[in-house]
Amino acid sequence: RAPALAGKTIGEAAIRDKTGCTVLAIDRGDEAITDIGPETRIEPGDELVFVGTDRGTRTFEESFCDGSAGDP
């Protein structure tokens, strides 16, 4: 989870620019959103599915996550 991104769009969050990672999907409750674009809004509780290098993933987690990344 990335609470720092809640309320922002993918474009506003500039995830790729800041981390080099690409968001592939958003897990929102029982729904998986895969049609992701710059106007897609991140809601509280969303879990982002993304790809990136090891460095990019660490940067993403340090910048945006609440410490529960990878927790079951």
Tab-separated table of C-alpha atoms in Angstrom:
chain	number	residue	atom	x	y	z
A	1	ARG	CA	0.000	0.000	0.000
A	2	ALA	CA	1.084	3.508	-0.731
A	3	PRO	CA	-0.934	5.899	1.443
A	4	ALA	CA	1.163	8.871	0.325
A	5	LEU	CA	-0.407	8.470	-3.131
A	6	ALA	CA	-4.065	8.278	-2.071
A	7	GLY	CA	-6.133	10.924	-3.817
A	8	LYS	CA	-3.594	11.507	-6.578
A	9	THR	CA	-3.798	10.382	-10.172
A	10	ILE	CA	-1.074	8.240	-11.684
A	11	GLY	CA	0.047	11.308	-13.619
A	12	GLU	CA	0.137	13.550	-10.553
A	13	ALA	CA	2.087	10.956	-8.592
A	14	ALA	CA	4.768	10.799	-11.344
A	15	ILE	CA	5.739	7.309	-10.182
A	16	ARG	CA	7.726	6.451	-13.304
A	17	ASP	CA	9.607	9.759	-13.246
A	18	LYS	CA	10.463	9.447	-9.546
A	19	THR	CA	11.233	5.716	-9.350
A	20	GLY	CA	11.527	4.265	-12.837
A	21	CYS	CA	8.709	1.841	-11.954
A	22	THR	CA	5.606	1.260	-14.073
A	23	VAL	CA	2.187	0.648	-12.522
A	24	LEU	CA	0.555	-2.359	-14.198
A	25	ALA	CA	-2.606	-2.670	-12.119
A	26	ILE	CA	-4.414	-1.499	-9.020
A	27	ASP	CA	-5.959	-4.000	-6.611
A	28	ARG	CA	-9.015	-2.304	-5.165
A	29	GLY	CA	-10.954	-4.609	-2.886
A	30	ASP	CA	-12.283	-7.444	-5.041
A	31	GLU	CA	-11.444	-5.592	-8.266
A	32	ALA	CA	-8.233	-5.566	-10.298
A	33	ILE	CA	-7.964	-2.452	-12.450
A	34	THR	CA	-5.660	-3.004	-15.404
A	35	ASP	CA	-6.675	-0.115	-17.667
A	36	ILE	CA	-4.198	2.290	-16.066
A	37	GLY	CA	-3.564	5.747	-17.469
A	38	PRO	CA	-2.371	9.131	-16.212
A	39	GLU	CA	-5.918	10.072	-15.105
A	40	THR	CA	-6.425	6.895	-13.029
A	41	ARG	CA	-6.969	7.996	-9.439
A	42	ILE	CA	-5.382	6.110	-6.545
A	43	GLU	CA	-7.828	5.614	-3.689
A	44	PRO	CA	-7.124	4.947	-0.005
A	45	GLY	CA	-6.491	1.228	0.514
A	46	ASP	CA	-5.467	0.580	-3.104
A	47	GLU	CA	-2.572	-1.785	-3.662
A	48	LEU	CA	-0.439	-0.954	-6.678
A	49	VAL	CA	1.034	-3.701	-8.833
A	50	PHE	CA	4.167	-2.385	-10.491
A	51	VAL	CA	7.408	-3.471	-12.143
A	52	GLY	CA	10.837	-1.945	-11.918
A	53	THR	CA	14.442	-2.596	-11.129
A	54	ASP	CA	15.521	-3.532	-7.611
A	55	ARG	CA	16.675	0.054	-7.100
A	56	GLY	CA	13.404	1.445	-8.445
A	57	THR	CA	11.376	-0.839	-6.195
A	58	ARG	CA	13.369	0.270	-3.145
A	59	THR	CA	12.909	3.912	-4.131
A	60	PHE	CA	9.163	3.357	-4.542
A	61	GLU	CA	8.858	1.692	-1.141
A	62	GLU	CA	10.956	4.365	0.597
A	63	SER	CA	9.036	7.191	-1.072
A	64	PHE	CA	5.445	6.008	-0.954
A	65	CYS	CA	4.833	2.958	1.250
A	66	ASP	CA	3.698	2.611	4.834
A	67	GLY	CA	6.107	-0.173	5.742
A	68	SER	CA	3.731	-3.033	4.956
A	69	ALA	CA	5.061	-3.703	1.445
A	70	GLY	CA	5.322	-7.411	0.911
A	71	ASP	CA	3.328	-8.256	4.045
A	72	PRO	CA	0.701	-10.968	3.539
